[in-house]
Coordinates of C-alpha atoms in Angstrom, one line a residue:
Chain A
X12 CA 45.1 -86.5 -82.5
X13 CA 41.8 -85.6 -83.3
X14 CA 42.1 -81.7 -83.9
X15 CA 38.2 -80.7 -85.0
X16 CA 38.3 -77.5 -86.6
X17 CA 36.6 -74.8 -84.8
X18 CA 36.4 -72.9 -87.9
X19 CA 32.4 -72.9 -88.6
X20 CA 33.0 -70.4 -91.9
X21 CA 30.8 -71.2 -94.8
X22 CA 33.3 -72.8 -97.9
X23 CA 30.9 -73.6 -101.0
X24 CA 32.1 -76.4 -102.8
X25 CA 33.5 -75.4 -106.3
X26 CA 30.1 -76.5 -107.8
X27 CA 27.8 -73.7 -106.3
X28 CA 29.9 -71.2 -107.8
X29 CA 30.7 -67.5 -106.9
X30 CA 27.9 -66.1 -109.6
X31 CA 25.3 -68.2 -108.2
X32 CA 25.9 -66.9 -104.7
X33 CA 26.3 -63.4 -105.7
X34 CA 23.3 -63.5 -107.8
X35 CA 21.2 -65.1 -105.1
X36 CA 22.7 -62.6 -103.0
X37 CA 22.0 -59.7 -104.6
X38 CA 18.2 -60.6 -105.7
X39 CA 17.7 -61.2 -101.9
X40 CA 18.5 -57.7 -101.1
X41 CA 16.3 -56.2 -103.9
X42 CA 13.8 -58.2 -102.2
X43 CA 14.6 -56.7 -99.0
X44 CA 14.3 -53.3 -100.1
X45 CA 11.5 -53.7 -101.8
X46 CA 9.9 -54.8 -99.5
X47 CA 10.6 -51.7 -96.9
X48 CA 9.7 -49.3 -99.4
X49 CA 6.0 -51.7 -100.0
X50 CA 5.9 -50.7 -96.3
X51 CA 6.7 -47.2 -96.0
X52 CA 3.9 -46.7 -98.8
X53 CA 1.3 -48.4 -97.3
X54 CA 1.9 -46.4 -93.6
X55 CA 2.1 -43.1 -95.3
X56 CA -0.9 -43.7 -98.0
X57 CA -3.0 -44.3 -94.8
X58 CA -1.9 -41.4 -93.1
X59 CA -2.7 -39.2 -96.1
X60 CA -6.3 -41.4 -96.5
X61 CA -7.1 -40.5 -92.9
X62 CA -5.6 -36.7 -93.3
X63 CA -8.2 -36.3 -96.4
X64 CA -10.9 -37.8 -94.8
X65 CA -10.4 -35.4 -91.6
X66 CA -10.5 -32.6 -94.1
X67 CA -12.8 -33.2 -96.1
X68 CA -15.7 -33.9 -92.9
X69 CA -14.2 -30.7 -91.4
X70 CA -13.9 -28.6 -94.7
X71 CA -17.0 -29.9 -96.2
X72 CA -19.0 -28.9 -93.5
X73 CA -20.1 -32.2 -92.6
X74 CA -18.7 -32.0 -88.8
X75 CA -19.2 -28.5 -87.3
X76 CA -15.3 -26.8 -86.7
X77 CA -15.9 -25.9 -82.5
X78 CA -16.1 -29.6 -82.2
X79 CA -14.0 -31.1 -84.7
X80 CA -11.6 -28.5 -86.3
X81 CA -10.1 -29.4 -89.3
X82 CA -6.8 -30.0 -90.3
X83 CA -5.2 -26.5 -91.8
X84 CA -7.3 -25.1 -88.6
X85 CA -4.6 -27.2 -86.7
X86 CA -1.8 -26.4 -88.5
X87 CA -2.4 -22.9 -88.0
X88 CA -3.2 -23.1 -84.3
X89 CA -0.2 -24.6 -83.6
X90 CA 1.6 -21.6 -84.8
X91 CA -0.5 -19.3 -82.9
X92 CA -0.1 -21.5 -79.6
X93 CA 3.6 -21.7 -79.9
X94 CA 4.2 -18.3 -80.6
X95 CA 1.6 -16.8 -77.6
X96 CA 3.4 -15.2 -74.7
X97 CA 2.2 -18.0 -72.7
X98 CA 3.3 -21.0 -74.5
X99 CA 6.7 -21.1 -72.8
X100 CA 6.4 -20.4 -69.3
X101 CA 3.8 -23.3 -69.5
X102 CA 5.6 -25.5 -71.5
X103 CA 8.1 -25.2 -68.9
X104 CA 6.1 -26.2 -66.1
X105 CA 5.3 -28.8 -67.4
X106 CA 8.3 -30.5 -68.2
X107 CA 9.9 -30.1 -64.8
X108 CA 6.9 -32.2 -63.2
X109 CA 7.1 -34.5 -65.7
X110 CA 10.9 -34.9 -65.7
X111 CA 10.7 -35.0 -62.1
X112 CA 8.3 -37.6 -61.8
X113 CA 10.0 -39.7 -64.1
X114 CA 13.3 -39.8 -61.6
X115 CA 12.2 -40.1 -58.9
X116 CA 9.3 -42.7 -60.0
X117 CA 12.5 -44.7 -62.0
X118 CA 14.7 -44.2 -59.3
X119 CA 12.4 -45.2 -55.9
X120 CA 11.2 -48.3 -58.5
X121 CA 14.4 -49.3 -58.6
X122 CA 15.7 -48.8 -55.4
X123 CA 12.9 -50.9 -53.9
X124 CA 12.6 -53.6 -56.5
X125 CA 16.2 -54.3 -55.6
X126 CA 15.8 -54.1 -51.8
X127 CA 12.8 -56.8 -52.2
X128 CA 14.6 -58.9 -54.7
X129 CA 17.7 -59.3 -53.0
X130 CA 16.7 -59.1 -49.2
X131 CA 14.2 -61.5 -47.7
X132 CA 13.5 -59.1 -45.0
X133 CA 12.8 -56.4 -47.2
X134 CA 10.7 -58.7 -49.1
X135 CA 8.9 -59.7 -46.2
X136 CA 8.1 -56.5 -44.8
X137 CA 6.9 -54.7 -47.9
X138 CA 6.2 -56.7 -50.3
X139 CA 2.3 -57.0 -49.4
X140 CA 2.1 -53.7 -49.4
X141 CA 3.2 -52.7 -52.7
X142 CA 1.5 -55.7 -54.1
X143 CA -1.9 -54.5 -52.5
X144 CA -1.3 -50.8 -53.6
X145 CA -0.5 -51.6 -57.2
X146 CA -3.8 -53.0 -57.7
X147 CA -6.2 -49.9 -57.4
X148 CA -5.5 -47.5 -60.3
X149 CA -3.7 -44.6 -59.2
X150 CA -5.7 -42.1 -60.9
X151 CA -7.9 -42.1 -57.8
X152 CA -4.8 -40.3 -56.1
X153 CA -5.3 -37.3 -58.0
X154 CA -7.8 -35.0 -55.6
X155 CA -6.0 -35.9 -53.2
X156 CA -2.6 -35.7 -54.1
X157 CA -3.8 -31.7 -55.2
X158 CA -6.0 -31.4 -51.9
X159 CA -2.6 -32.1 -49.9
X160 CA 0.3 -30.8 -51.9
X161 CA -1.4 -27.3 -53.4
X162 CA -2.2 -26.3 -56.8
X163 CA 1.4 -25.8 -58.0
X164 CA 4.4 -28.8 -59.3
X165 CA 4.7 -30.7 -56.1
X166 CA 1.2 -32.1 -56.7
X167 CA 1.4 -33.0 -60.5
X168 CA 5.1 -34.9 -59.5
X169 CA 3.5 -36.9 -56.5
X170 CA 0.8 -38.2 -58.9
X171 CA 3.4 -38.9 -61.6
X172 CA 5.5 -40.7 -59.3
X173 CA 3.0 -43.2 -58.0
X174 CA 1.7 -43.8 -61.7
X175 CA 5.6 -44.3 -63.0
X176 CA 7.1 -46.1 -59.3
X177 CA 4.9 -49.0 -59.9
X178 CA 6.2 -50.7 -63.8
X179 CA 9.5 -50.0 -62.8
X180 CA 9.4 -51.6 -59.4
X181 CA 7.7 -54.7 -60.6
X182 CA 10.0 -54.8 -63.9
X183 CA 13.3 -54.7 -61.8
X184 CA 11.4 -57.5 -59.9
X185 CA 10.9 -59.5 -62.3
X186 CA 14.3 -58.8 -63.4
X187 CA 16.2 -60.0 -61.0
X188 CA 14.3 -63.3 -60.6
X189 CA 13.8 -64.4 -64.1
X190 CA 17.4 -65.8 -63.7
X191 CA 18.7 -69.2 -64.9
X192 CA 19.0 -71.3 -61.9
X193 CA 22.3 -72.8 -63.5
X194 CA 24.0 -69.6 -63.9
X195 CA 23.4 -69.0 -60.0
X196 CA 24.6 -72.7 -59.7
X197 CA 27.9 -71.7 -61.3
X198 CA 28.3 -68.3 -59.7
X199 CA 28.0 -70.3 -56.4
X200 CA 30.5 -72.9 -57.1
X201 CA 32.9 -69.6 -57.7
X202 CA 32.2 -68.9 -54.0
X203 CA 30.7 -65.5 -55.5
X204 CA 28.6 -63.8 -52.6
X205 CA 25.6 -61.6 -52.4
X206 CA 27.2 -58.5 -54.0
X207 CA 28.7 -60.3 -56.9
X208 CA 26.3 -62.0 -58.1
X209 CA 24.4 -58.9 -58.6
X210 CA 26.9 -57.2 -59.9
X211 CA 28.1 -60.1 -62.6
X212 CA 24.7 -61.4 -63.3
X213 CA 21.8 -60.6 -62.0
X214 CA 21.5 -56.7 -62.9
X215 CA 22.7 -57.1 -66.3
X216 CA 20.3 -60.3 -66.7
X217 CA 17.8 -58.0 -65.3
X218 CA 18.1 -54.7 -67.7
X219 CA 16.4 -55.6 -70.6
X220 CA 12.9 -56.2 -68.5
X221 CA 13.7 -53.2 -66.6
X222 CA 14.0 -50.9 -69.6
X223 CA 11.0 -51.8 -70.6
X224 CA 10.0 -50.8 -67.2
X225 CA 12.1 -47.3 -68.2
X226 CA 9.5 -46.7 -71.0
X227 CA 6.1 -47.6 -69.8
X228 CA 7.5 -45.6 -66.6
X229 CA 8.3 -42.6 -69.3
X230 CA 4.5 -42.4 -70.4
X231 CA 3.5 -43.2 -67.2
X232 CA 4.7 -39.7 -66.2
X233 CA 3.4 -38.0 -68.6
X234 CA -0.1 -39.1 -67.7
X235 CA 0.3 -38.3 -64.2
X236 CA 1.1 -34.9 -64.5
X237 CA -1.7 -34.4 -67.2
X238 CA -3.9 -35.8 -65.3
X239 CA -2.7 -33.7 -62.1
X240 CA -3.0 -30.7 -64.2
X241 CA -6.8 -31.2 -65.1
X242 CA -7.8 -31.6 -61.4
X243 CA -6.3 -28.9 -60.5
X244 CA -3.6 -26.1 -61.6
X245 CA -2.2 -22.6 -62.4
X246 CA -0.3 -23.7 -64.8
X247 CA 1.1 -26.5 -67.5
X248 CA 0.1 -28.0 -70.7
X249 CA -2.4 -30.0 -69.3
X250 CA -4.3 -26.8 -67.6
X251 CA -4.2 -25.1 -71.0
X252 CA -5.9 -28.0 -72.7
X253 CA -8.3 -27.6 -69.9
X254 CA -8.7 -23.8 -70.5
X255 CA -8.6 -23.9 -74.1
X256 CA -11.2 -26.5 -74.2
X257 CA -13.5 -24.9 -72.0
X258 CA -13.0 -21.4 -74.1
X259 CA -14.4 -23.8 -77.1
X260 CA -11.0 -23.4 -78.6
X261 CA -10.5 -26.7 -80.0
X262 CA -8.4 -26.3 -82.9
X263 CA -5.6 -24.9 -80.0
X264 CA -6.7 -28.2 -78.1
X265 CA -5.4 -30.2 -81.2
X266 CA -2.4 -28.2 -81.4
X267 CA -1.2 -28.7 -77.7
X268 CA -1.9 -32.4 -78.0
X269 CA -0.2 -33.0 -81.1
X270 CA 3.2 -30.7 -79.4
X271 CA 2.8 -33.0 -76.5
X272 CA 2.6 -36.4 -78.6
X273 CA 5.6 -35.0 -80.5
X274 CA 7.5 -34.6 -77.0
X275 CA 6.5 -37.4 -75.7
X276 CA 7.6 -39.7 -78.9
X277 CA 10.5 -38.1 -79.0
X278 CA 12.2 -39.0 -75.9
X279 CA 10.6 -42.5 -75.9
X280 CA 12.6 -42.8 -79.2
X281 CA 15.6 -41.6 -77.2
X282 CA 15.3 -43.8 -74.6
X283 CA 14.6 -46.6 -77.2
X284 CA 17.7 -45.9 -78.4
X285 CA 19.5 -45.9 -75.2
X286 CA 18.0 -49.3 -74.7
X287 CA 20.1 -50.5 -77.9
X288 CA 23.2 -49.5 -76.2
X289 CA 22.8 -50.8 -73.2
X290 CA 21.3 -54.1 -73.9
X291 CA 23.5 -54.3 -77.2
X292 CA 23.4 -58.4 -77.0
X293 CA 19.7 -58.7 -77.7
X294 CA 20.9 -57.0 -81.1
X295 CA 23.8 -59.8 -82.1
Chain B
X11 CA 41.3 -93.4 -42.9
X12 CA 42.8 -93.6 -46.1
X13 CA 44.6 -90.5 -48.3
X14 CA 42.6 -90.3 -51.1
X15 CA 42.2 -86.7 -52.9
X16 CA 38.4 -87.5 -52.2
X17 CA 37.2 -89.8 -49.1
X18 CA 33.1 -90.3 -48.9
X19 CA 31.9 -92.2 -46.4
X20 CA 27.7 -93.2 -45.8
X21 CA 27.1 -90.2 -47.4
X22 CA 23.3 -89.9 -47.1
X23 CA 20.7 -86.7 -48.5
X24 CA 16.8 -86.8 -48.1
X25 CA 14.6 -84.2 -49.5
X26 CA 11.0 -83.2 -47.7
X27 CA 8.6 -83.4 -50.1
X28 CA 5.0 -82.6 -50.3
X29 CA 4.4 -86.3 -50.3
X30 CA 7.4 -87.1 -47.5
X31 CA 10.5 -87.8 -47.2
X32 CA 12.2 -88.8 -50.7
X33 CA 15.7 -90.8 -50.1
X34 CA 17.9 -89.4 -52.9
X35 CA 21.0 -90.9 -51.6
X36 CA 21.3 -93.7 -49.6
X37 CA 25.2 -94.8 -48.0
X38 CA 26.9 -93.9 -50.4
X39 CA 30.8 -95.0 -50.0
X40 CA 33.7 -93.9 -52.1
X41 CA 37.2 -92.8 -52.6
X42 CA 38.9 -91.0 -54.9
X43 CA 42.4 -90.7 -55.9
X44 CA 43.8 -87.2 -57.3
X45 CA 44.4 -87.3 -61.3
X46 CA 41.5 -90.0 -61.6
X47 CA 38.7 -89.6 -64.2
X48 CA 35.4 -91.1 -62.7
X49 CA 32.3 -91.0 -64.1
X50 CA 28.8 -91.4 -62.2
X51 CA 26.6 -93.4 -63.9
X52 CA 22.7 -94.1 -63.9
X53 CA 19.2 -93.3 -64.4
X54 CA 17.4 -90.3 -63.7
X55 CA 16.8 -90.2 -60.2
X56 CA 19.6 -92.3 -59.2
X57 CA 21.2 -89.3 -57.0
X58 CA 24.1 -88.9 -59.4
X59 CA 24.0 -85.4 -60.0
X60 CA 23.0 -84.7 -56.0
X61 CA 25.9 -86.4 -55.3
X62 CA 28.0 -84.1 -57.5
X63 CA 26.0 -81.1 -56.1
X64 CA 27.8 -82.3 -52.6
X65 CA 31.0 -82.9 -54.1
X66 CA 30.7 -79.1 -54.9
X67 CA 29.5 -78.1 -52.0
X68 CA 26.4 -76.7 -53.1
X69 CA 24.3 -78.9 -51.4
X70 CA 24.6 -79.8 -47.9
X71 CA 24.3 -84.1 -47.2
X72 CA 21.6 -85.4 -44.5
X73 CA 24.5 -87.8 -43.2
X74 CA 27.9 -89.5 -43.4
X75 CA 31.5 -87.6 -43.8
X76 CA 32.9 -86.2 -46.8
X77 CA 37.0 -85.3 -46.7
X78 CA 38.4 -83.4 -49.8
X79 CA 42.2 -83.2 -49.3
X80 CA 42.4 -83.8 -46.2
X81 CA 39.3 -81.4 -44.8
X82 CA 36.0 -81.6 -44.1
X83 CA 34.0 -80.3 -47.1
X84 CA 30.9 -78.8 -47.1
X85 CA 30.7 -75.4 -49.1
X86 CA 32.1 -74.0 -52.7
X87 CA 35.7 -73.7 -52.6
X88 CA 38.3 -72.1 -55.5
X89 CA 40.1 -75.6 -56.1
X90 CA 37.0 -77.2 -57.5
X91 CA 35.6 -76.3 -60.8
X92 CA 32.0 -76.7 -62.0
X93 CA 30.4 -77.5 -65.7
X94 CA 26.7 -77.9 -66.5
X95 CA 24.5 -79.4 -69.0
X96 CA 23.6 -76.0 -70.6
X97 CA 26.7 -73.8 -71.4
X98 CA 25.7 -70.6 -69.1
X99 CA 27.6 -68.1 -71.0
X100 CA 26.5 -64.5 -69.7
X101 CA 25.6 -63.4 -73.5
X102 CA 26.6 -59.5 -72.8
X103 CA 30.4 -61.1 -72.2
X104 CA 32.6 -61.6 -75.0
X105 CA 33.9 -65.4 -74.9
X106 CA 37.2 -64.1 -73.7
X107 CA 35.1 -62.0 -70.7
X108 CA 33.4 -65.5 -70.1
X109 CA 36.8 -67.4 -69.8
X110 CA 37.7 -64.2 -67.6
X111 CA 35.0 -64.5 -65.1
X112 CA 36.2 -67.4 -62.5
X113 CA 39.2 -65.1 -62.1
X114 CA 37.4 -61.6 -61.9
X115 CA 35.3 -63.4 -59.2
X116 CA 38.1 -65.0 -57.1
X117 CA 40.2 -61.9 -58.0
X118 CA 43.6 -63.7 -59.4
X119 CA 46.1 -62.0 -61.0
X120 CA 45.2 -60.0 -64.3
X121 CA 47.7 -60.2 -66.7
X122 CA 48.1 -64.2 -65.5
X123 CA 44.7 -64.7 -65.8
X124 CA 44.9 -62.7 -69.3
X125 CA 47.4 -65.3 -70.8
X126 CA 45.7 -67.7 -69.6
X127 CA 42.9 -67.2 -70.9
X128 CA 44.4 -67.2 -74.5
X129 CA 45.8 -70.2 -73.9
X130 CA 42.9 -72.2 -72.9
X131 CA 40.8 -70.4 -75.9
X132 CA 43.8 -72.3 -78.5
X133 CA 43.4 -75.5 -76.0
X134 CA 39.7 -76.2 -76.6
X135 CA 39.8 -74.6 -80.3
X136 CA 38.6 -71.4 -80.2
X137 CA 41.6 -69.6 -81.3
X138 CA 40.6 -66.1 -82.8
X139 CA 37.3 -66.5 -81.5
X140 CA 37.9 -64.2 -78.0
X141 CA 36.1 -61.2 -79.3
X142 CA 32.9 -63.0 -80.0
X143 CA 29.8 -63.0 -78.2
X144 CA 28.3 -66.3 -77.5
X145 CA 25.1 -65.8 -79.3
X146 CA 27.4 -66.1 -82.5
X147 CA 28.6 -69.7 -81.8
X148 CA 27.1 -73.3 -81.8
X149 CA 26.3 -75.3 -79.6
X150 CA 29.5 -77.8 -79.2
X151 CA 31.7 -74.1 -79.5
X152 CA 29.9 -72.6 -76.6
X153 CA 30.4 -76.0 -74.5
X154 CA 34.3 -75.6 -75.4
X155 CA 34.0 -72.0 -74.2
X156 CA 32.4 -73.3 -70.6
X157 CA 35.5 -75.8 -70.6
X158 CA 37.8 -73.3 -71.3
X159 CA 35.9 -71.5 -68.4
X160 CA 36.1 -74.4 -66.2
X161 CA 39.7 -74.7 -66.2
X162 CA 40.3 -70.5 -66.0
X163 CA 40.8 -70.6 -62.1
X164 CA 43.4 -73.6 -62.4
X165 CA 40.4 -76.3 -59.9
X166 CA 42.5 -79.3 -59.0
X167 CA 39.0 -81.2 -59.3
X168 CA 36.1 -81.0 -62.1
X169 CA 33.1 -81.9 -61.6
X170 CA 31.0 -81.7 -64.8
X171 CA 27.0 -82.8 -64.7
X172 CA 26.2 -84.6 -68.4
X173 CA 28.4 -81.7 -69.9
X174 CA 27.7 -82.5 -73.4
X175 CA 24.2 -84.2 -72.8
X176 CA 22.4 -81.4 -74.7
X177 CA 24.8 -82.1 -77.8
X178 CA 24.2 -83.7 -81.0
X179 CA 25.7 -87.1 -81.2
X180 CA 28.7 -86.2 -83.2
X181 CA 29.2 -83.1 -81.6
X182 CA 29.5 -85.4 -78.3
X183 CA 31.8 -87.6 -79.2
X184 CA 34.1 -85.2 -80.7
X185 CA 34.3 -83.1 -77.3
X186 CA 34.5 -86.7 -75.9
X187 CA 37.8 -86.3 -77.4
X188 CA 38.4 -83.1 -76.8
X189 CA 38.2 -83.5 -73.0
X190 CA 40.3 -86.6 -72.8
X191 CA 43.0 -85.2 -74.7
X192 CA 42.6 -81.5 -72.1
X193 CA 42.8 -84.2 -69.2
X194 CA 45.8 -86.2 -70.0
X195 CA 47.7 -82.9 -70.1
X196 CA 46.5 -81.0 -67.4
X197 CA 46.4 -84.2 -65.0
X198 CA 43.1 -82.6 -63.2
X199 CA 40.6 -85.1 -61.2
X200 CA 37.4 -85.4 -62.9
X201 CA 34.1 -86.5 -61.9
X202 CA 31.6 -86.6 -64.7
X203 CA 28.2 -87.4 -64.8
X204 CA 26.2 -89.0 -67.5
X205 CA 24.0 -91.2 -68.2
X206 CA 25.6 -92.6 -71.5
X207 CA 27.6 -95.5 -71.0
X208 CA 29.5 -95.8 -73.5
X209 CA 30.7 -92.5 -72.8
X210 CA 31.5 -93.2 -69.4
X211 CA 33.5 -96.2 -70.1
X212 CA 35.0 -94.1 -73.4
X213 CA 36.3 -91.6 -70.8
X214 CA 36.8 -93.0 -67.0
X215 CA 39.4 -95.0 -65.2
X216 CA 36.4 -96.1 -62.6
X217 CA 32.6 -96.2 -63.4
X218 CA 30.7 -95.6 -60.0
X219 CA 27.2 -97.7 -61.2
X220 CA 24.2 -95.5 -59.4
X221 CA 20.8 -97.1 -59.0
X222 CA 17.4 -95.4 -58.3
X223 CA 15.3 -95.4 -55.7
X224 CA 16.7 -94.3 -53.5
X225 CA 19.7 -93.1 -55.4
X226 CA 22.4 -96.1 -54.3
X227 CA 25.8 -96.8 -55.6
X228 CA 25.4 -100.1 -56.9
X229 CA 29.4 -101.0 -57.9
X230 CA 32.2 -99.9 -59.2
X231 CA 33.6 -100.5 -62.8
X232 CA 37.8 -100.2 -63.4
X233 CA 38.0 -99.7 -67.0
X234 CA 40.7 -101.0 -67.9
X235 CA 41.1 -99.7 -71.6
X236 CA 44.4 -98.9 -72.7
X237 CA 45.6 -94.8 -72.5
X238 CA 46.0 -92.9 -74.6
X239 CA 42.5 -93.3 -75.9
X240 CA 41.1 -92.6 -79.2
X241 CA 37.7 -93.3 -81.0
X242 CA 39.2 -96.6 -81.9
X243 CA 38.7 -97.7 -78.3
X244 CA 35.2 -98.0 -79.1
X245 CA 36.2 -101.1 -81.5
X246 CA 37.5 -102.9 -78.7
X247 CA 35.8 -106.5 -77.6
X248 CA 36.6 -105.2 -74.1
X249 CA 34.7 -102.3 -74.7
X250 CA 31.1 -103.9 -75.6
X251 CA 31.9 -106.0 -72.7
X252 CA 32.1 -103.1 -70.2
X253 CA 29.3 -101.3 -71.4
X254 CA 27.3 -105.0 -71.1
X255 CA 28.5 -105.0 -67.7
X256 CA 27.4 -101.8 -66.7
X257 CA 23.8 -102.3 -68.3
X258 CA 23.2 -105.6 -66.2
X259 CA 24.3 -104.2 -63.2
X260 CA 21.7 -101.1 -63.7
X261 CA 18.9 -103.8 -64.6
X262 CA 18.3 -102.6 -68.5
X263 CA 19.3 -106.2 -70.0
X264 CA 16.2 -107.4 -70.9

């Protein structure tokens, strides 16, 4: 009977012979590579274009140094501020409220974009809510937030909270309901219930919207609790950039943001990364 | 009362619209014997996929009594298997974890199910293609996966809506014989919707002819091709004939 052959491998007929391919193959991948190289040029020439002009402005006298300081002022206030008495016990501060916030923004966004998604009632009862309190931006929080929960962390973690909650709620949201109504159609014709269905396709449809939720929730947090800090704190990155820039010390203002930048990048790479493992089909 | 596999009887559904009450099936009357292959046949709008929805439970009908083996039928059960247009392969399961699913869901037996599996992956072609993920296949190899799927959980009935409608032409008719072939050895009832006629009267043993508004069943058609079939059946006169029949009785014989 009619056997078709699953097989969808690639057999060149004996007349586009092996050279040709491998030839064709192997100027494509010069190509490639040059191409990436082209790339990394161009990124890196305007990085050194925008360095020189910064020095040059700065050096050259053009830009007074208290309000723009120039680069080799940076570099050597970052050694200064990371090597001052006070640069850890800060530091540390401030990545407690920040690692806080994050949690228990992710986790609360999560937690309730799964209650509404899944349960009318839920959805019913707060959905409004959340939908009338997302539109105001939370910033406005902030005074308040420090007027009722002091000048130390559990002010700075509120406000990060709120800011991070919201993208992470609405992400698992959307999630959950930008599902293909067949595959709920078949899951149902397997007399699959609530709990499976979630389980077997839903959440996994769901993760790769809600780790982008994961990441704008990530720098989400780290506003907050910047933010927190400049209205009002003892201590914390954010209340150094506050004192240093008051003190006119703006070259240690550079420093601290660039240390920040750096910490913030580097777990937003992380969690990038974590996003390839976990949604490792987008990838295929 | 008759002991068909399938007994319909003035099987009625009405949707509320925003502009009233829209009859998608009106009476509808049927039996259906177990091993048959039927295929539902009509425009768009005719009801025949609503129809099928009830046949799988998944909708509930306005009116009229439906028995499936001897019991009143109204929601999804494990001996009835379902098989849409699209494929719906979850793409973060391997195709093996895709054949694997029916049985994860209606928790059968493992290492049964496991053998299985690798048995339906060689029956629909796929041999060696288990570790994949369905990204990496075609479109006619990730409908063979979603057969292979269908039949994991062993459903005494299939009910399969324009399976291989988004196909190309050749891919169609080459699962056309794919699925005859799967049903003459597994014996399973089938109820297939399309609205291809030729494929319908390639495939069934009865042709339910389904009209539009509102969605009636307009006759039935015995096909009365020889079995086996092959692709040559297409070159008999009774063939053309059939399909001629069919297109008159829908009204498209102008």
């Amino acid at each position: 009977m009619n056997m078709m052959q699953p097989a969808e491998e690639i057999v060149a007929s004996p007349a586009t012979q092996k050279e040709t391919i491998e030839r064709f193959v192997e100027t494509e991948r010069r190509r490639q590579k040059k191409k990436v190289l082209v790339n990394r040029l161009l990124a890196a020439g305007f990085g050194i274009f925008v360095l020189l002009v910064w020095g040059f402005a700065t050096e050259g006298g053009f830009v007074h140094r208290l309000i723009i300081p120039s680069p080799i002022d940076t570099f050597w206030a970052m050694g200064r501020v990371m090597s001052a008495d006070y640069f850890l016990p800060n530091i540390w501060v401030t990545l407690q409220e920040i690692l806080w916030g994050f949690a228990i923004g992710l986790a609360s966004g999560v937690v309730l974009g799964v209650g509404v998604a899944m349960f009318d009632a839920v959805r019913a009862t707060i959905y409004p809510y959340l939908v009338a309190l997302q539109a105001p931006p939370k910033i406005v929080l902030a005074p308040i937030f420090v007027t009722w929960f002091g000048f130390d962390q559990p002010s700075k973690i509120a406000i990060a909270v709120v800011m991070s909650f919201f993208p992470m709620f609405l992400n698992t949201l959307t999630g959950l309901s930008a599902v293909d109504q067949n595959a709920v159609k078949l899951m149902r014709s397997l007399t699959a219930g609530r709990w499976k269905t979630f389980r077997y396709l839903l959440l996994p449809n769901a993760l790769p919207i809600m780790m982008a939720g994961v990441k704008l929730c990530w720098t989400l947090a780290v506003l907050g609790v910047i933010v927190g800090e400049f209205v009002g704190a003892s201590a914390g990155i954010g209340y150094l950039i506050y004192a240093m820039n008051f003190q006119l010390d703006i070259a240690g203002v550079f420093a601290l943001i660039i240390i920040l930048s750096l910490f913030t990048l580097v777990v937003y790479q992380l969690i990038e990364w974590l996003e390839s493992r976990i949604i490792f089909w987008k990838q295929l | 009362m008759t002991d068909s596999l399938i007994d319909g009887q003035h099987i009625s559904k009405v949707y509320a619209t925003a502009t009233g009450p829209l009859v998608a099936l009106d009476n509808v009357s049927f039996n259906i014997e177990e091993g048959e292959f039927i295929s539902l046949v009509g425009p768009s709008g005719c009801g025949k996929s609503t129809l099928l929805s009830i046949l799988g439970g998944l909708e509930e009908k306005s009116d009229g009594t439906l028995v499936l083996a001897g019991k009143h039928h109204d929601s999804p059960r494990p001996d009835l298997g379902m098989m849409l247009q699209t494929s719906v392969l979850f793409p973060w399961r391997t195709v093996r974890e895709n054949v694997r699913l029916p049985g994860i869901i209606l928790k059968l037996d493992k290492k049964e199910q496991a053998e299985r599996c690798d048995e339906l992956l060689d029956m629909v072609g796929l041999n060696g293609f288990g570790d994949r993920y369905p990204t990496e296949l075609s479109g006619g190899m990730r409908q063979r996966v979603a057969l292979a799927r269908l039949l994991a959980h062993n459903p005494r009935v299939l009910l399969m809506d324009e399976p291989f409608g988004a196909l190309d032409e050749f891919t169609r008719e080459t699962m056309n014989v794919e699925l005859l072939r799967i049903w003459e050895k597994t014996g399973k009832t089938v109820i297939f919707v399309t609205h291809n006629i030729g494929e319908a009267v390639f495939l069934s043993d009865r042709i339910f002819v389904m009209t539009p508004r509102p969605g009636r069943l307009e006759g039935i058609v015995e096909v009365d091709l020889p079995r086996p079939r092959t692709m040559e059946a297409m070159r008999d006169p009774r063939f053309s004939e059939l399909v001629f029949t069919i297109r008159r009785m829908l009204g498209v014989d102008h």
